[in-house]
Short mmCIF file of C-alpha atoms in Angstrom, two decimals:
data_model
loop_
_atom_site.label_atom_id
_atom_site.label_comp_id
_atom_site.label_asym_id
_atom_site.label_seq_id
_atom_site.Cartn_x
_atom_site.Cartn_y
_atom_site.Cartn_z
CA MET A 1 -21.44 -91.54 -77.61
CA GLU A 2 -20.15 -91.69 -73.93
CA ILE A 3 -19.56 -95.48 -74.22
CA LEU A 4 -17.39 -95.28 -77.34
CA VAL A 5 -15.58 -92.15 -75.81
CA ALA A 6 -14.75 -94.45 -72.78
CA VAL A 7 -13.78 -97.29 -74.77
CA MET A 8 -11.33 -95.39 -77.66
CA ALA A 9 -9.70 -93.54 -74.11
CA GLY A 10 -9.51 -96.27 -72.40
CA PHE A 11 -7.77 -98.09 -75.31
CA ALA A 12 -5.48 -95.59 -76.13
CA VAL A 13 -4.38 -94.50 -72.48
CA ALA A 14 -3.53 -97.95 -71.05
CA ALA A 15 -1.45 -98.42 -74.55
CA VAL A 16 1.34 -96.19 -73.90
CA THR A 17 1.36 -96.75 -69.58
CA ALA A 18 -0.07 -100.45 -69.33
CA PRO A 19 3.84 -101.22 -70.66
CA VAL A 20 6.04 -99.39 -67.80
CA GLY A 21 3.20 -101.41 -65.00
CA ILE A 22 1.02 -98.32 -65.24
CA SER A 23 -2.43 -98.62 -65.43
CA GLY A 24 -3.95 -95.71 -67.31
CA ALA A 25 -6.20 -94.90 -64.91
CA VAL A 26 -4.36 -91.55 -64.34
CA LEU A 27 -5.26 -90.35 -67.78
CA LEU A 28 -8.57 -91.15 -67.53
CA LEU A 29 -9.55 -89.39 -64.67
CA PRO A 30 -9.61 -85.85 -66.40
CA VAL A 31 -11.60 -87.71 -69.02
CA GLN A 32 -14.01 -88.40 -66.68
CA LEU A 33 -14.03 -85.02 -64.89
CA SER A 34 -14.15 -82.62 -67.55
CA ALA A 35 -15.23 -85.10 -71.02
CA LEU A 36 -18.08 -87.22 -69.38
CA GLY A 37 -19.18 -84.76 -67.00
CA MET A 38 -19.16 -86.60 -64.11
CA HIS A 39 -18.06 -86.01 -60.33
CA GLY A 40 -17.83 -87.07 -56.41
CA PRO A 41 -16.28 -90.18 -55.24
CA ALA A 42 -17.96 -92.18 -57.74
CA VAL A 43 -14.89 -90.55 -60.51
CA SER A 44 -12.54 -92.36 -58.45
CA ALA A 45 -14.83 -95.66 -57.80
CA THR A 46 -15.17 -95.62 -61.75
CA ASN A 47 -11.40 -95.47 -62.39
CA LEU A 48 -10.75 -98.70 -59.80
CA LEU A 49 -13.29 -100.71 -61.76
CA TYR A 50 -11.63 -100.10 -64.97
CA ASN A 51 -8.47 -101.23 -63.79
CA VAL A 52 -10.43 -104.50 -62.53
CA VAL A 53 -10.78 -105.23 -65.62
CA ALA A 54 -8.11 -103.65 -67.73
CA THR A 55 -5.44 -104.63 -66.04
CA PRO A 56 -5.43 -109.09 -66.08
CA LEU A 57 -4.65 -109.26 -69.77
CA GLY A 58 -2.08 -107.30 -69.54
CA LEU A 59 -0.85 -108.43 -66.26
CA SER A 60 -0.97 -112.07 -67.17
CA ARG A 61 1.44 -111.41 -69.90
CA LEU A 62 4.33 -109.39 -68.07
CA ALA A 63 4.40 -111.83 -65.35
CA ARG A 64 4.66 -114.28 -68.39
CA SER A 65 7.84 -112.91 -69.75
CA ALA A 66 8.91 -111.58 -65.80
CA ARG A 67 9.00 -114.46 -64.05
CA GLY A 68 10.39 -115.04 -60.52
CA HIS A 69 9.15 -111.96 -59.33
CA GLY A 70 6.13 -114.26 -57.19
CA ALA A 71 7.71 -112.78 -53.27
CA GLU A 72 7.25 -109.61 -54.59
CA MET A 73 4.10 -109.84 -56.66
CA LEU A 74 2.75 -111.00 -53.25
CA VAL A 75 4.94 -108.55 -50.57
CA ALA A 76 2.33 -105.84 -52.21
CA SER A 77 -0.30 -106.97 -52.71
CA ALA A 78 -0.49 -107.96 -48.59
CA ALA A 79 0.52 -104.75 -48.37
CA ALA A 80 -2.21 -102.79 -50.78
CA VAL A 81 -5.15 -104.27 -48.20
CA PRO A 82 -5.94 -102.62 -46.03
CA CYS A 83 -4.24 -99.30 -47.45
CA ALA A 84 -6.99 -99.48 -50.41
CA VAL A 85 -9.78 -100.14 -47.59
CA ALA A 86 -8.37 -96.30 -45.93
CA GLY A 87 -7.92 -94.77 -49.08
CA ALA A 88 -11.36 -95.19 -49.82
CA ALA A 89 -12.56 -93.79 -46.32
CA VAL A 90 -10.86 -90.48 -47.22
CA ARG A 91 -11.62 -90.44 -50.01
CA VAL A 92 -15.74 -90.42 -49.47
CA THR A 93 -14.70 -88.27 -46.45
CA TRP A 94 -12.04 -85.86 -46.63
CA LEU A 95 -11.52 -85.47 -50.42
CA SER A 96 -14.77 -85.09 -51.01
CA ASP A 97 -14.43 -82.09 -51.90
CA PRO A 98 -14.17 -81.34 -55.46
CA ALA A 99 -11.85 -78.26 -55.20
CA LEU A 100 -9.53 -80.19 -53.09
CA PHE A 101 -9.59 -83.43 -54.58
CA ARG A 102 -8.85 -81.57 -57.81
CA GLY A 103 -5.52 -79.52 -56.43
CA LEU A 104 -4.14 -83.02 -54.88
CA LEU A 105 -4.27 -84.60 -58.73
CA ALA A 106 -2.66 -82.12 -59.90
CA VAL A 107 0.10 -82.12 -57.56
CA LEU A 108 0.59 -86.07 -57.83
CA MET A 109 0.29 -86.07 -61.67
CA LEU A 110 2.80 -82.69 -61.77
CA ALA A 111 5.09 -85.94 -59.70
CA MET A 112 4.68 -88.39 -61.04
CA GLY A 113 5.57 -86.83 -64.41
CA ALA A 114 8.41 -85.27 -63.53
CA ARG A 115 9.35 -88.66 -62.11
CA LEU A 116 9.33 -90.28 -65.06
CA LEU A 117 10.76 -87.82 -67.34
CA ALA A 118 14.12 -87.87 -64.67
CA VAL A 119 14.53 -91.71 -64.99
CA ARG A 120 16.83 -93.22 -67.53
CA ARG A 121 17.34 -96.73 -69.20
CA ALA A 122 17.98 -98.71 -66.18
CA ARG A 123 21.90 -100.24 -67.79
CA ALA A 124 21.83 -104.35 -68.62
CA SER A 125 24.66 -103.83 -65.75
CA ALA A 126 21.90 -103.80 -63.27
CA PRO A 127 21.38 -106.49 -60.42
CA PRO A 128 19.25 -108.68 -61.37
CA PRO A 129 15.95 -109.27 -60.14
CA THR A 130 15.93 -110.17 -56.50
CA GLY A 131 13.89 -113.58 -55.74
CA ALA A 132 15.52 -114.95 -59.22
CA GLY A 133 17.79 -117.60 -59.40
CA GLY A 134 16.27 -119.05 -56.09
CA ALA A 135 17.15 -116.76 -54.23
CA ARG A 136 14.61 -114.93 -51.72
CA PRO A 137 13.78 -111.29 -51.04
CA ALA A 138 15.78 -110.16 -48.38
CA HIS A 139 13.49 -108.98 -45.03
CA GLY A 140 14.93 -105.22 -45.12
CA GLY A 141 13.97 -105.26 -49.11
CA ARG A 142 10.03 -106.96 -48.83
CA ALA A 143 9.46 -104.01 -45.49
CA LEU A 144 10.28 -101.71 -47.81
CA LEU A 145 8.62 -102.47 -50.79
CA ALA A 146 5.39 -102.80 -48.23
CA LEU A 147 5.63 -99.84 -47.16
CA ALA A 148 5.82 -98.12 -50.56
CA ALA A 149 3.13 -100.50 -52.01
CA GLY A 150 0.89 -99.41 -48.92
CA GLY A 151 1.83 -95.78 -49.80
CA ALA A 152 0.54 -96.14 -53.30
CA ALA A 153 -2.64 -98.46 -52.61
CA LEU A 154 -3.60 -95.60 -50.41
CA PHE A 155 -3.17 -92.74 -52.42
CA GLY A 156 -3.89 -94.53 -55.34
CA ALA A 157 -7.12 -95.63 -53.80
CA ALA A 158 -8.56 -92.32 -53.01
CA VAL A 159 -7.71 -91.17 -56.10
CA GLY A 160 -8.25 -93.66 -58.28
CA ILE A 161 -5.19 -94.52 -59.96
CA GLY A 162 -5.22 -98.27 -58.23
CA GLY A 163 -2.04 -97.12 -57.19
CA GLY A 164 0.86 -98.48 -59.61
CA SER A 165 1.17 -95.10 -61.48
CA LEU A 166 2.70 -93.78 -58.30
CA LEU A 167 4.85 -97.17 -57.01
CA SER A 168 6.27 -97.74 -60.99
CA PRO A 169 8.03 -94.23 -60.80
CA LEU A 170 9.07 -95.28 -57.32
CA LEU A 171 10.42 -98.48 -58.19
CA ILE A 172 12.30 -97.61 -60.65
CA GLY A 173 13.29 -94.16 -60.32
CA ALA A 174 14.04 -94.31 -56.49
CA ALA A 175 15.17 -98.14 -56.23
CA GLY A 176 17.04 -98.93 -60.22
CA TRP A 177 14.55 -101.45 -60.42
CA LEU A 178 14.62 -102.70 -64.12
CA THR A 179 11.11 -101.44 -65.94
CA SER A 180 9.96 -104.94 -66.92
CA ARG A 181 10.32 -105.77 -62.76
CA ALA A 182 8.75 -102.93 -61.87
CA ALA A 183 6.19 -102.96 -63.96
CA VAL A 184 4.60 -106.73 -63.39
CA VAL A 185 4.44 -105.56 -59.38
CA ALA A 186 2.95 -102.59 -60.06
CA LEU A 187 0.42 -104.19 -61.92
CA THR A 188 -0.32 -106.37 -59.12
CA THR A 189 -0.30 -103.75 -56.49
CA THR A 190 -2.96 -101.69 -59.53
CA LEU A 191 -5.26 -104.41 -59.35
CA ALA A 192 -5.07 -105.55 -55.46
CA THR A 193 -5.79 -101.91 -54.51
CA SER A 194 -8.75 -102.03 -57.72
CA VAL A 195 -10.15 -104.92 -56.22
CA VAL A 196 -10.21 -104.20 -52.50
CA GLY A 197 -10.85 -100.30 -53.70
CA LEU A 198 -14.01 -101.04 -55.59
CA THR A 199 -15.55 -102.60 -53.00
CA ALA A 200 -15.23 -100.11 -50.12
CA TYR A 201 -16.74 -97.71 -52.25
CA ALA A 202 -19.44 -99.84 -53.54
CA VAL A 203 -20.16 -101.02 -49.49
CA PHE A 204 -20.07 -96.65 -48.49
CA ASP A 205 -22.57 -96.03 -51.02
CA ARG A 206 -25.13 -98.67 -49.30
CA ILE A 207 -24.75 -97.81 -46.15
CA GLY A 208 -24.09 -94.31 -46.42
CA PHE A 209 -21.26 -93.64 -44.72
CA GLY A 210 -19.29 -90.59 -46.10
CA ALA A 211 -20.01 -88.16 -49.80
CA ALA A 212 -22.35 -89.82 -52.93
CA PRO A 213 -22.10 -90.92 -55.31
CA ALA A 214 -19.38 -93.14 -54.53
CA ALA A 215 -20.47 -96.37 -55.92
CA PRO A 216 -19.04 -96.18 -59.55
CA ASP A 217 -21.02 -96.21 -62.94
CA TRP A 218 -20.66 -99.41 -63.97
CA GLY A 219 -21.85 -98.91 -67.34
CA VAL A 220 -18.66 -95.98 -68.19
CA GLY A 221 -16.33 -98.24 -65.90
CA LEU A 222 -16.64 -101.20 -67.84
CA ALA A 223 -16.77 -99.15 -71.43
CA LEU A 224 -13.58 -98.11 -70.58
CA GLY A 225 -12.10 -101.65 -69.36
CA LEU A 226 -12.70 -102.75 -72.06
CA GLY A 227 -11.11 -100.65 -74.16
CA GLY A 228 -7.89 -100.50 -71.44
CA ALA A 229 -7.72 -104.31 -71.86
CA LEU A 230 -7.48 -104.39 -75.43
CA GLY A 231 -5.06 -101.30 -75.24
CA SER A 232 -2.85 -103.17 -72.93
CA LEU A 233 -2.08 -106.01 -74.78
CA VAL A 234 -1.56 -103.55 -78.23
CA GLY A 235 0.74 -101.66 -76.03
CA ILE A 236 2.50 -104.19 -74.40
CA GLY A 237 3.52 -105.88 -77.28
CA PHE A 238 4.30 -102.79 -79.66
CA SER A 239 7.17 -101.59 -76.63
CA ARG A 240 9.26 -104.59 -77.43
CA ARG A 241 9.48 -102.74 -81.21
CA LEU A 242 9.71 -99.55 -79.56
CA GLY A 243 11.26 -99.46 -75.88
CA GLU A 244 11.14 -98.61 -73.10
CA GLN A 245 12.67 -94.65 -73.19
CA PRO A 246 10.19 -93.07 -75.48
CA LEU A 247 7.35 -94.81 -73.58
CA ARG A 248 8.22 -93.67 -70.36
CA PHE A 249 9.08 -89.87 -71.95
CA LEU A 250 5.98 -89.61 -73.89
CA LEU A 251 4.15 -90.75 -71.34
CA GLY A 252 5.52 -88.51 -68.43
CA ALA A 253 4.77 -85.75 -70.78
CA LEU A 254 0.83 -86.42 -70.93
CA VAL A 255 0.92 -86.59 -67.21
CA THR A 256 2.99 -83.17 -66.68
CA ALA A 257 1.10 -81.41 -69.38
CA THR A 258 -2.43 -82.90 -67.41
CA GLY A 259 -1.00 -81.66 -63.68
CA VAL A 260 -0.43 -78.52 -65.55
CA VAL A 261 -3.58 -77.46 -66.49
CA TYR A 262 -5.44 -78.84 -63.01
CA LEU A 263 -3.03 -76.71 -61.28
CA ALA A 264 -4.06 -73.86 -63.27
CA GLY A 265 -7.29 -74.40 -63.36
CA LEU A 266 -7.86 -73.74 -59.92
CA LEU A 267 -5.17 -70.57 -59.88
CA PRO A 268 -7.62 -67.61 -59.44
#
């Protein structure tokens, strides 16, 4: 029953989140904490395992329809690698306190939800993607992207959401990127963060560094990932008919509502 719930949850959230560059892990944390009764840093590690399984199919499909962003994907991935290790170390030490972790999760979800709800559809007159037509991204743009991707990876690995859910709204709302462009870079960051972060959690658990358990629940993580892989393909295909704005609004509302519930649960 636990595995079935995990597959269904992974499918449902990925179908809504993948089209806008978010893996869905942010909405799977409440499933693990509440429905499945998991605890400790293993929750974050299991979420990263979900990303590792669920993200590649959706990313490959997005990459085929949003070419010309190879340099941006490489910059974001390179910045994410060391920050993912640091984020995992923070989770097994400072963020091992359950109340502190839930508080940070609530704040992140509220901020993310507000940003998604505030983002408007990018206009057709928006500038073309950096790097398209043979142009190379400006040095200043690469530096800002690396800073944003590194910060997203740090928090993403610590919380267990991969980073794309933080990076995508930032690129769309603050930098004015088209959703298709932001999605492929954000999911690339999520995959890099998740692979490295998952490895770090497994190593920390093996050597006894920080709070335990830190290794993922492999059965639940793989089940979540299987459902997510299928859901991401369905969601990306469906988004081409529905459009981006309704999906962003739905996702923003879900994330905000979940953040409010967690924040209310921490209040006396």
